[in-house]
Tab-separated table of C-alpha atoms in Angstrom:
chain	number	residue	atom	x	y	z
A	123	MET	CA	72.641	-56.566	145.398
A	124	SER	CA	72.051	-53.366	143.311
A	125	ARG	CA	76.121	-53.107	143.323
A	126	LEU	CA	76.142	-56.453	141.862
A	127	LEU	CA	73.652	-55.639	139.168
A	128	CYS	CA	75.502	-52.606	138.193
A	129	THR	CA	78.570	-54.602	137.821
A	130	LEU	CA	77.000	-57.393	135.935
A	131	LEU	CA	75.472	-54.603	133.601
A	132	ALA	CA	78.636	-52.771	132.852
A	133	CYS	CA	79.944	-56.186	131.940
A	134	VAL	CA	77.200	-57.078	129.677
A	135	ALA	CA	77.064	-53.792	127.883
A	136	PRO	CA	80.070	-53.683	125.656
A	137	VAL	CA	79.386	-57.161	124.612
A	138	ALA	CA	75.914	-56.171	123.699
A	139	ALA	CA	77.243	-53.170	121.483
A	140	LEU	CA	79.531	-55.644	119.646
A	141	ALA	CA	76.585	-57.846	118.843
A	142	ALA	CA	74.273	-55.169	117.579
A	143	PRO	CA	73.845	-54.981	113.795
A	144	GLN	CA	75.817	-52.782	112.036
A	145	THR	CA	74.924	-50.672	108.972
A	146	TYR	CA	77.233	-50.256	106.078
A	147	VAL	CA	76.771	-47.732	103.290
A	148	ILE	CA	78.130	-49.335	99.926
A	149	ASP	CA	81.112	-47.016	98.474
A	150	SER	CA	79.932	-46.357	94.892
A	151	LEU	CA	83.252	-45.668	93.713
A	152	HIS	CA	84.569	-49.177	94.610
A	153	SER	CA	81.575	-51.046	94.112
A	154	PHE	CA	80.298	-52.341	90.541
A	155	PRO	CA	77.910	-54.993	89.406
A	156	ASN	CA	79.384	-56.708	86.379
A	157	PHE	CA	78.004	-58.943	83.651
A	158	THR	CA	79.036	-61.270	80.791
A	159	ILE	CA	76.678	-62.481	78.176
A	160	ASN	CA	77.387	-64.591	75.049
A	161	HIS	CA	77.069	-62.869	71.676
A	162	LEU	CA	75.899	-64.902	68.707
A	163	GLY	CA	77.609	-68.045	70.195
A	164	MET	CA	80.927	-66.333	69.219
A	165	THR	CA	82.318	-64.522	72.075
A	166	THR	CA	81.419	-63.247	75.709
A	167	ILE	CA	80.594	-59.448	76.015
A	168	HIS	CA	81.615	-58.075	79.167
A	169	GLY	CA	79.783	-55.011	80.779
A	170	ARG	CA	79.076	-53.238	83.986
A	171	PHE	CA	76.837	-50.651	85.584
A	172	ASP	CA	78.962	-47.596	86.856
A	173	ARG	CA	76.746	-46.656	89.688
A	174	MET	CA	75.486	-48.670	92.622
A	175	THR	CA	74.318	-47.399	95.888
A	176	GLY	CA	72.753	-49.060	98.824
A	177	LYS	CA	73.243	-50.401	102.352
A	178	VAL	CA	74.299	-53.671	104.200
A	179	VAL	CA	73.260	-54.357	107.588
A	180	PHE	CA	75.438	-56.821	109.175
A	181	ASP	CA	75.462	-58.615	112.569
A	182	PRO	CA	78.510	-60.855	112.731
A	183	ALA	CA	77.540	-62.206	116.234
A	184	ALA	CA	74.274	-63.312	115.333
A	185	ARG	CA	75.565	-64.075	111.525
A	186	THR	CA	72.487	-62.213	110.286
A	187	GLY	CA	72.149	-59.426	107.800
A	188	SER	CA	70.772	-57.736	105.079
A	189	LEU	CA	71.450	-55.907	101.661
A	190	GLU	CA	69.703	-53.647	99.564
A	191	ALA	CA	71.439	-52.448	96.431
A	192	ARG	CA	70.021	-49.941	93.711
A	193	ILE	CA	71.870	-49.870	90.323
A	194	ALA	CA	71.171	-46.997	87.999
A	195	THR	CA	70.335	-48.762	84.518
A	196	ALA	CA	71.301	-45.753	82.485
A	197	THR	CA	74.946	-46.232	83.828
A	198	ILE	CA	75.339	-49.364	81.587
A	199	ASN	CA	78.881	-49.408	80.156
A	200	THR	CA	80.059	-52.267	77.520
A	201	GLY	CA	82.843	-50.125	76.156
A	202	ASP	CA	80.850	-48.757	73.219
A	203	ALA	CA	79.545	-45.232	74.545
A	204	LYS	CA	79.651	-43.330	71.317
A	205	ARG	CA	80.252	-43.957	67.649
A	206	SER	CA	82.146	-41.588	65.384
A	207	ASP	CA	80.048	-42.472	62.444
A	208	GLY	CA	76.766	-41.291	64.049
A	209	THR	CA	75.163	-44.607	64.356
A	210	ARG	CA	73.816	-45.478	67.696
A	211	SER	CA	76.089	-47.257	70.115
A	212	ARG	CA	75.710	-50.400	71.827
A	213	ASP	CA	75.464	-48.658	75.237
A	214	GLU	CA	72.720	-46.316	73.833
A	215	HIS	CA	70.792	-49.498	72.299
A	216	LEU	CA	70.905	-51.354	75.798
A	217	ARG	CA	69.554	-47.984	77.502
A	218	SER	CA	66.658	-48.144	75.058
A	219	ALA	CA	63.164	-49.861	75.294
A	220	ASP	CA	64.785	-52.907	73.737
A	221	PHE	CA	66.709	-53.829	76.766
A	222	PHE	CA	66.885	-51.852	80.135
A	223	ASN	CA	64.619	-49.180	79.121
A	224	SER	CA	66.402	-46.720	81.300
A	225	ALA	CA	64.092	-43.736	81.046
A	226	GLU	CA	61.136	-45.766	82.124
A	227	PHE	CA	62.894	-47.833	84.660
A	228	PRO	CA	65.875	-45.750	85.932
A	229	GLU	CA	66.798	-48.238	88.675
A	230	MET	CA	67.096	-52.131	89.307
A	231	VAL	CA	67.001	-53.132	92.797
A	232	PHE	CA	68.338	-56.029	94.555
A	233	LYS	CA	67.025	-56.734	97.980
A	234	SER	CA	68.334	-59.785	99.902
A	235	THR	CA	65.886	-62.163	101.767
A	236	ARG	CA	68.446	-64.214	103.632
A	237	MET	CA	72.250	-64.320	104.143
A	238	ASN	CA	73.533	-68.010	104.463
A	239	PHE	CA	76.702	-68.507	106.746
A	240	ASN	CA	78.795	-71.627	106.836
A	241	GLY	CA	80.462	-70.657	110.281
A	242	ASP	CA	81.697	-67.223	110.099
A	243	LYS	CA	81.807	-67.358	106.545
A	244	LEU	CA	79.226	-65.771	104.516
A	245	GLU	CA	78.490	-68.435	101.740
A	246	SER	CA	75.596	-67.150	99.539
A	247	ILE	CA	72.857	-64.262	99.660
A	248	ASP	CA	69.256	-64.995	98.663
A	249	GLY	CA	67.236	-62.345	97.437
A	250	THR	CA	65.033	-60.644	94.788
A	251	LEU	CA	66.006	-58.517	91.581
A	252	THR	CA	63.546	-55.979	90.516
A	253	LEU	CA	64.269	-55.233	86.820
A	254	LEU	CA	61.818	-53.597	84.372
A	255	GLY	CA	59.271	-53.716	87.040
A	256	LEU	CA	59.289	-57.286	87.524
A	257	THR	CA	60.599	-59.013	90.810
A	258	LYS	CA	62.153	-62.476	90.524
A	259	PRO	CA	64.206	-64.590	93.125
A	260	VAL	CA	68.030	-64.447	92.550
A	261	LYS	CA	70.827	-66.394	94.449
A	262	LEU	CA	74.224	-64.988	94.805
A	263	GLN	CA	77.240	-66.979	95.680
A	264	VAL	CA	79.634	-65.085	97.802
A	265	THR	CA	82.962	-66.153	96.667
A	266	SER	CA	84.971	-63.583	99.081
A	267	PHE	CA	83.949	-61.601	102.246
A	268	ASN	CA	86.193	-59.859	104.379
A	269	CYS	CA	85.973	-57.253	107.250
A	270	GLY	CA	88.704	-55.313	108.570
A	271	PRO	CA	90.380	-51.782	108.790
A	272	HIS	CA	91.076	-49.938	105.586
A	273	PRO	CA	95.005	-50.013	105.202
A	274	PHE	CA	95.545	-46.088	104.995
A	275	SER	CA	92.521	-44.610	106.967
A	276	LYS	CA	92.198	-47.350	109.281
A	277	LYS	CA	88.492	-46.969	108.946
A	278	GLN	CA	86.493	-50.235	109.500
A	279	MET	CA	85.136	-51.468	106.209
A	280	CYS	CA	83.764	-54.841	104.719
A	281	GLY	CA	84.026	-56.113	101.228
A	282	ALA	CA	82.596	-59.015	99.233
A	283	TYR	CA	82.404	-60.606	95.699
A	284	ALA	CA	79.399	-62.444	94.758
A	285	GLU	CA	78.459	-64.210	91.652
A	286	GLY	CA	75.141	-65.398	90.275
A	287	THR	CA	73.021	-66.019	87.065
A	288	ILE	CA	69.756	-64.741	85.553
A	289	LYS	CA	67.729	-65.343	82.620
A	290	ARG	CA	66.755	-61.940	81.128
A	291	THR	CA	63.537	-63.242	79.568
A	292	ASP	CA	62.251	-63.842	83.135
A	293	PHE	CA	62.186	-60.191	83.296
A	294	GLY	CA	60.595	-59.533	79.987
A	295	MET	CA	63.678	-58.569	78.221
A	296	LYS	CA	63.472	-60.821	75.202
A	297	PHE	CA	65.138	-58.797	72.281
A	298	GLY	CA	67.679	-60.549	70.403
A	299	VAL	CA	67.296	-63.930	72.140
A	300	PRO	CA	68.752	-66.537	71.282
A	301	ALA	CA	71.431	-64.463	69.183
A	302	ILE	CA	72.156	-62.760	72.414
A	303	SER	CA	72.051	-65.314	75.218
A	304	ASP	CA	69.232	-65.344	77.585
A	305	GLU	CA	71.321	-66.338	80.259
A	306	VAL	CA	73.393	-63.522	82.117
A	307	LYS	CA	76.170	-64.116	84.495
A	308	LEU	CA	76.628	-61.479	87.256
A	309	ALA	CA	79.535	-60.703	89.430
A	310	ILE	CA	79.136	-57.942	91.867
A	311	GLY	CA	82.027	-56.500	93.924
A	312	VAL	CA	81.210	-54.514	96.840
A	313	GLU	CA	83.068	-52.224	99.353
A	314	ALA	CA	81.039	-50.666	102.219
A	315	TYR	CA	81.831	-48.649	105.243
A	316	PRO	CA	79.996	-48.160	108.532
A	317	GLU	CA	77.219	-45.657	108.286
B	227	MET	CA	62.139	-72.756	60.290
B	228	GLU	CA	63.098	-71.219	63.616
B	229	ALA	CA	66.194	-69.732	61.918
B	230	LEU	CA	64.006	-68.232	59.345
B	231	PHE	CA	61.370	-66.423	61.597
B	232	ALA	CA	64.443	-65.382	63.838
B	233	ASN	CA	65.720	-63.047	60.721
B	234	PRO	CA	64.861	-59.544	61.592
B	235	ALA	CA	63.884	-58.972	57.874
B	236	VAL	CA	61.646	-61.918	57.773
B	237	GLN	CA	59.954	-60.591	61.217
B	238	ALA	CA	59.605	-57.077	60.198
B	239	GLY	CA	59.158	-57.456	56.368
B	240	LEU	CA	58.371	-60.602	54.696
B	241	ALA	CA	56.012	-62.333	57.362
B	242	PRO	CA	54.056	-59.123	58.044
B	243	PHE	CA	53.522	-58.532	54.245
B	244	VAL	CA	52.523	-62.187	53.543
B	245	ALA	CA	49.952	-62.085	56.406
B	246	ALA	CA	48.701	-58.730	55.313
B	247	LEU	CA	48.125	-59.639	51.697
B	248	ALA	CA	46.186	-62.851	52.748
B	249	LEU	CA	43.542	-60.315	54.262
B	250	ALA	CA	44.061	-57.482	52.001
B	251	LEU	CA	43.007	-59.359	48.786
B	252	PRO	CA	39.483	-60.594	50.328
B	253	LEU	CA	38.869	-57.205	52.084
B	254	ARG	CA	39.871	-54.788	49.722
B	255	ASN	CA	36.561	-52.935	49.215
B	256	THR	CA	35.454	-53.264	52.843
B	257	ARG	CA	36.068	-51.113	55.947
B	258	TRP	CA	38.041	-54.121	57.340
B	259	LEU	CA	40.898	-53.395	55.025
B	260	ALA	CA	42.514	-51.996	58.153
B	261	TRP	CA	42.749	-55.649	59.304
B	262	SER	CA	45.269	-56.247	56.690
B	263	VAL	CA	47.620	-53.758	58.398
B	264	GLY	CA	46.511	-54.995	61.635
B	265	ALA	CA	47.523	-58.506	60.432
B	266	ALA	CA	51.211	-57.282	59.649
B	267	PHE	CA	51.366	-55.497	63.193
B	268	VAL	CA	50.174	-58.710	65.041
B	269	VAL	CA	52.483	-60.841	63.133
B	270	VAL	CA	55.628	-58.675	64.046
B	271	ILE	CA	54.670	-58.584	67.699
B	272	ALA	CA	54.011	-62.220	67.740
B	273	LEU	CA	57.785	-63.097	66.280
B	274	THR	CA	59.430	-60.330	68.447
B	275	MET	CA	58.162	-59.159	71.708
B	276	GLY	CA	55.236	-61.556	72.343
B	277	PHE	CA	52.013	-60.700	73.772
B	278	ALA	CA	52.815	-61.056	77.668
B	279	LEU	CA	51.302	-58.288	79.536
B	280	GLU	CA	54.155	-58.189	82.163
B	281	PRO	CA	56.031	-56.229	82.420
B	282	MET	CA	53.454	-53.580	81.404
B	283	THR	CA	56.253	-51.254	79.624
B	284	SER	CA	55.256	-48.426	77.334
B	285	SER	CA	56.234	-50.662	74.474
B	286	ARG	CA	53.629	-53.106	75.555
B	287	LYS	CA	51.128	-50.300	76.039
B	288	LEU	CA	51.765	-49.437	72.227
B	289	VAL	CA	50.937	-52.900	71.483
B	290	LEU	CA	47.613	-52.776	73.414
B	291	ALA	CA	46.736	-49.268	71.528
B	292	GLY	CA	47.574	-50.830	68.342
B	293	LEU	CA	45.308	-53.957	68.971
B	294	ALA	CA	42.493	-51.798	70.186
B	295	ALA	CA	42.690	-49.644	67.095
B	296	VAL	CA	42.560	-52.654	64.829
B	297	LEU	CA	39.185	-53.352	66.210
B	298	VAL	CA	37.771	-49.999	66.832
B	299	LEU	CA	38.779	-48.112	63.668
B	300	PRO	CA	36.928	-50.157	61.016
B	301	LEU	CA	33.804	-49.780	62.910
B	302	ALA	CA	34.335	-45.874	63.400
B	303	GLU	CA	35.368	-45.443	59.813
B	304	ARG	CA	32.074	-43.769	58.756
B	305	ALA	CA	31.926	-41.548	61.647
B	306	LEU	CA	35.665	-40.353	61.161
B	307	ALA	CA	35.086	-39.701	57.582
B	308	ALA	CA	32.543	-36.969	58.274
B	309	SER	CA	34.000	-33.403	58.959
B	310	GLY	CA	33.194	-31.339	61.850
B	311	LYS	CA	33.910	-31.121	65.512
B	312	ALA	CA	32.595	-34.679	66.345
B	313	ARG	CA	35.391	-36.193	64.140
B	314	TRP	CA	37.986	-33.754	65.441
B	315	ALA	CA	36.830	-34.500	69.197
B	316	LEU	CA	37.117	-38.237	68.688
B	317	LEU	CA	40.749	-37.823	67.255
B	318	ALA	CA	41.748	-35.431	69.925
B	319	LEU	CA	40.485	-37.934	72.635
B	320	ALA	CA	42.253	-40.609	71.004
B	321	ALA	CA	45.501	-38.662	70.858
B	322	VAL	CA	45.542	-37.365	74.253
B	323	GLY	CA	44.263	-40.320	75.979
B	324	LEU	CA	46.579	-42.892	74.263
B	325	SER	CA	49.701	-40.805	74.501
B	326	ALA	CA	49.127	-39.912	78.013
B	327	TRP	CA	48.544	-43.651	78.916
B	328	VAL	CA	51.422	-45.027	76.838
B	329	LEU	CA	53.957	-42.334	78.094
B	330	SER	CA	52.665	-42.112	81.737
B	331	ARG	CA	55.544	-43.800	83.527
B	332	LEU	CA	58.004	-41.837	81.525
B	333	LEU	CA	56.311	-38.646	82.007
B	334	LEU	CA	56.179	-39.506	85.813
B	335	GLN	CA	60.030	-39.695	85.844
B	336	LYS	CA	60.358	-35.914	85.093
B	337	GLU	CA	59.459	-32.806	87.045
B	338	THR	CA	56.068	-31.403	86.700
B	339	MET	CA	56.372	-28.576	84.234
B	340	PRO	CA	58.933	-30.565	81.941
B	341	ALA	CA	56.378	-33.629	82.089
B	342	LEU	CA	53.276	-31.276	81.304
B	343	VAL	CA	55.253	-29.748	78.287
B	344	ALA	CA	56.631	-32.985	77.027
B	345	GLY	CA	53.040	-34.745	77.529
B	346	ALA	CA	51.213	-31.893	75.849
B	347	GLY	CA	53.856	-32.015	72.871
B	348	ALA	CA	53.352	-35.813	72.325
B	349	ALA	CA	49.721	-35.501	72.595
B	350	LEU	CA	49.660	-32.555	69.824
B	351	PHE	CA	52.184	-34.640	67.648
B	352	LEU	CA	49.580	-37.416	67.718
B	353	LEU	CA	46.749	-35.370	67.061
B	354	VAL	CA	48.027	-33.605	64.089
B	355	LEU	CA	49.423	-36.720	62.491
B	356	LEU	CA	46.045	-38.309	62.932
B	357	ASP	CA	44.017	-35.333	61.631
B	358	GLY	CA	46.549	-34.873	58.704
B	359	MET	CA	46.083	-38.457	57.798
B	360	GLN	CA	42.128	-38.397	58.085
B	361	ARG	CA	42.101	-35.236	55.645
B	362	ALA	CA	44.655	-36.838	53.158
B	363	SER	CA	42.763	-40.188	52.814
B	364	ALA	CA	39.175	-40.269	54.048
B	365	GLY	CA	37.395	-42.051	51.399
B	366	ALA	CA	40.404	-42.888	49.554
B	367	PRO	CA	41.986	-46.210	50.819
B	368	LEU	CA	44.673	-46.264	47.965
B	369	GLN	CA	46.104	-42.888	49.189
B	370	ALA	CA	45.637	-44.029	52.757
B	371	ALA	CA	47.633	-47.120	52.026
B	372	SER	CA	50.343	-45.549	49.950
B	373	ALA	CA	50.873	-42.695	52.763
B	374	SER	CA	50.902	-45.505	55.258
B	375	MET	CA	53.683	-47.234	53.577
B	376	ALA	CA	55.814	-43.921	53.508
B	377	LEU	CA	54.858	-43.511	57.315
B	378	GLY	CA	55.994	-47.016	58.271
B	379	PHE	CA	58.980	-47.425	55.971
B	380	GLY	CA	60.269	-43.941	56.984
B	381	MET	CA	59.761	-44.308	60.762
B	382	GLY	CA	61.484	-47.606	60.766
B	383	PRO	CA	64.826	-46.058	60.238
B	384	LEU	CA	63.879	-43.073	62.619
B	385	ALA	CA	63.461	-45.473	65.236
B	386	LEU	CA	66.559	-47.276	64.595
B	387	LEU	CA	68.514	-44.005	64.822
B	388	GLY	CA	66.788	-43.429	67.962
B	389	ALA	CA	68.640	-46.791	68.996
B	390	SER	CA	65.528	-49.118	69.138
B	391	ALA	CA	65.407	-52.062	66.766
B	392	GLN	CA	62.166	-53.167	68.011
B	393	LEU	CA	60.376	-49.920	67.537
B	394	ALA	CA	62.042	-50.066	63.995
B	395	GLN	CA	60.578	-53.257	63.159
B	396	ILE	CA	57.137	-52.542	64.370
B	397	ALA	CA	57.166	-49.287	62.160
B	398	ILE	CA	58.682	-51.441	59.085
B	399	ALA	CA	55.935	-54.123	59.558
B	400	VAL	CA	53.259	-51.649	59.385
B	401	GLY	CA	54.779	-50.276	56.073
B	402	ALA	CA	54.926	-53.827	54.860
B	403	GLY	CA	51.180	-54.236	55.700
B	404	ALA	CA	50.166	-51.129	53.914
B	405	ALA	CA	52.216	-52.374	50.972
B	406	ALA	CA	50.106	-55.215	50.787
B	407	ALA	CA	47.128	-53.266	50.896
B	408	VAL	CA	48.436	-51.145	48.159
B	409	LEU	CA	49.075	-54.198	45.956
B	410	ALA	CA	45.519	-55.546	46.630
B	411	LEU	CA	43.879	-52.173	45.923
B	412	VAL	CA	46.030	-51.914	42.598
B	413	LEU	CA	45.051	-55.326	41.366
B	414	ALA	CA	41.495	-54.686	42.360
B	415	ARG	CA	38.643	-54.193	39.566
B	416	GLY	CA	37.625	-50.618	39.908
B	417	PRO	CA	38.441	-48.089	42.638
B	418	ALA	CA	37.597	-48.721	46.196
B	419	GLN	CA	36.243	-46.313	48.565
B	420	ARG	CA	35.992	-48.127	51.837
B	421	GLY	CA	38.851	-49.275	54.230
B	422	TRP	CA	40.716	-45.934	54.497
B	423	SER	CA	40.878	-46.165	58.174
B	424	LEU	CA	44.100	-48.283	57.781
B	425	GLY	CA	45.639	-44.959	57.438
B	426	LEU	CA	44.860	-43.853	60.732
B	427	LEU	CA	45.946	-47.373	62.350
B	428	ALA	CA	49.337	-46.846	60.276
B	429	ALA	CA	49.441	-43.223	61.674
B	430	LEU	CA	48.618	-44.290	65.182
B	431	VAL	CA	50.984	-47.169	65.647
B	432	THR	CA	53.936	-45.503	63.783
B	433	GLY	CA	53.212	-42.111	65.788
B	434	LEU	CA	53.341	-44.007	69.035
B	435	ALA	CA	56.630	-45.624	67.904
B	436	GLY	CA	58.231	-42.506	67.113
B	437	LEU	CA	57.234	-40.898	70.321
B	438	LEU	CA	58.805	-43.959	72.197
B	439	ALA	CA	61.965	-43.603	70.158
B	440	VAL	CA	61.917	-39.809	71.396
B	441	PHE	CA	61.058	-40.885	75.030
B	442	THR	CA	62.906	-44.087	75.713
B	443	GLY	CA	65.568	-43.777	72.986
B	444	SER	CA	68.058	-41.410	71.707
B	445	LEU	CA	66.082	-39.668	68.986
B	446	PRO	CA	65.924	-35.900	69.236
B	447	TRP	CA	62.109	-34.503	69.490
B	448	TYR	CA	62.652	-32.343	66.453
B	449	CYS	CA	63.224	-35.111	64.215
B	450	LEU	CA	59.390	-36.070	64.347
B	451	LEU	CA	58.572	-32.576	63.325
B	452	PRO	CA	58.956	-33.430	59.495
B	453	VAL	CA	56.919	-36.540	59.722
B	454	LEU	CA	53.754	-34.389	60.317
B	455	GLY	CA	54.172	-33.195	56.913
B	456	SER	CA	53.939	-36.744	55.479
B	457	PRO	CA	50.225	-37.175	55.449
B	458	TRP	CA	49.761	-33.544	53.920
B	459	ALA	CA	52.401	-34.224	51.245
B	460	ALA	CA	50.307	-37.314	50.073
B	461	HIS	CA	47.087	-34.847	49.901
B	462	LEU	CA	48.854	-33.058	47.221
B	463	VAL	CA	48.663	-35.944	44.875
B	464	ALA	CA	44.812	-35.721	43.852
B	465	PRO	CA	43.169	-38.890	42.965
B	466	ALA	CA	42.149	-39.007	39.243
B	467	GLN	CA	40.015	-41.346	37.631
B	468	GLU	CA	41.832	-41.462	34.357
B	469	ARG	CA	45.019	-42.220	36.028
B	470	ALA	CA	46.201	-45.671	36.628
B	471	ARG	CA	45.923	-46.707	40.093
B	472	TRP	CA	49.482	-47.797	40.371
B	473	LEU	CA	50.647	-44.317	39.391
B	474	THR	CA	48.380	-42.849	42.107
B	475	ALA	CA	49.944	-45.078	44.664
B	476	LEU	CA	53.531	-44.501	43.326
B	477	GLY	CA	52.732	-40.755	43.203
B	478	THR	CA	51.145	-40.677	46.825
B	479	PHE	CA	53.917	-42.670	48.252
B	480	CYS	CA	56.851	-40.502	46.683
B	481	ALA	CA	55.132	-37.393	47.843
B	482	ALA	CA	54.673	-38.804	51.443
B	483	ALA	CA	57.964	-40.290	51.554
B	484	VAL	CA	59.717	-36.713	50.956
B	485	PRO	CA	59.054	-35.521	54.526
B	486	MET	CA	60.060	-38.855	56.010
B	487	LEU	CA	63.289	-38.748	54.268
B	488	ALA	CA	63.925	-35.242	55.624
B	489	ALA	CA	63.141	-36.554	59.030
B	490	VAL	CA	65.484	-39.425	58.723
B	491	LEU	CA	68.294	-37.248	57.159
B	492	LEU	CA	67.661	-34.897	60.143
B	493	ALA	CA	68.171	-37.745	62.826
B	494	TRP	CA	71.257	-39.051	60.952
B	495	PHE	CA	73.121	-35.481	60.743
B	496	THR	CA	72.105	-34.780	64.283
B	497	ALA	CA	73.590	-38.120	65.555
B	498	GLY	CA	76.827	-37.526	63.500
B	499	ALA	CA	77.021	-33.880	64.631
B	500	SER	CA	76.699	-34.936	68.124
B	501	THR	CA	79.762	-37.127	68.362
């Protein structure tokens, strides 16, 4: 009886290990939150934040997981970092109290509340975004999601691309509305490696 | 109409001036003259940031501090006109308390010693500015309004050079409100002696705006040092009964504007040099 029990346990153990949630650390060099915003009704300004850190916990067997991403607001980059004529640049303006107020709120944080799967495919992530001290719900649609070995290092990794939309006035960021659009489109690319 | 009120020049200049003038004319020889600058302040906030309390950022704390000052300063005008330790203590309490409260979250981001140094520097800046304005304008509302014009119209470009258009609009609106008070006082029959506390209101709001331009924006802290000379420069223009009031106002404004211009030029050339 005890031999049978041990045999059964030996068979179950590897499966149990595969089903355990795995923690992935976001690769900051290959993960960027990008955004676009309409400017004066004329064009679309593209920008991104250059530094994002965080963790993803993912259980493929149970189809559950969680994501926490921290974005350094001072790393905002819209291609206008410094001006030669001495006037303040757009990136400096965006870091000021008019927009992201980076000195007072150095981070914005996305925390997932639910990952929604369609079969094995991750479809969307419900979560909250904390920006300027206010926390509001945000839904991200996952347009691509893949896990597999890195082609060179063969290290297991996962990557995803998700899109969403927020209204910046929901977070108290009112400056320039409506000349600078209230609606901001998000596009977030993430690569992560097991911890 | 919506497009008109969305224009930054209307938000910071025309609308605050009109609102301030509407109060300055009937209140010009009362201690409530500060409400004219208060009206300008309220209008620019209503047209730009709004009065929502969330999120409670340092800018929103500036708004609350300004609103509280609009209510309190006229009531305290007589006490603040007196010389001596009580007046100085009141100003010190206001400067330390308000700068610590408005800048608290910013200071908490720093290490202990840098936070203490920055906090002490901010409180000292605000105290010296308030004290300077009190000495320059106690009992002289025309001087107070003229010096406040220079403070407001000078701090606006400084805040802009610190990369915050919002703070610039607040400062310029204070200048516009003070301009309305100057106009009302020049048009008045006979000199006025009450209502000078509008100078303290202007100094408080523009002082806090300048500090926020340093702490949340890109304005170097040393660009605020010439600002401290503005009320003292205004003090050089002594009021004279025989001189026309408009001349006194112009002279006071020009004298107070010189240190502000120096501050703006320092900020401009510093920004240019850093590229």
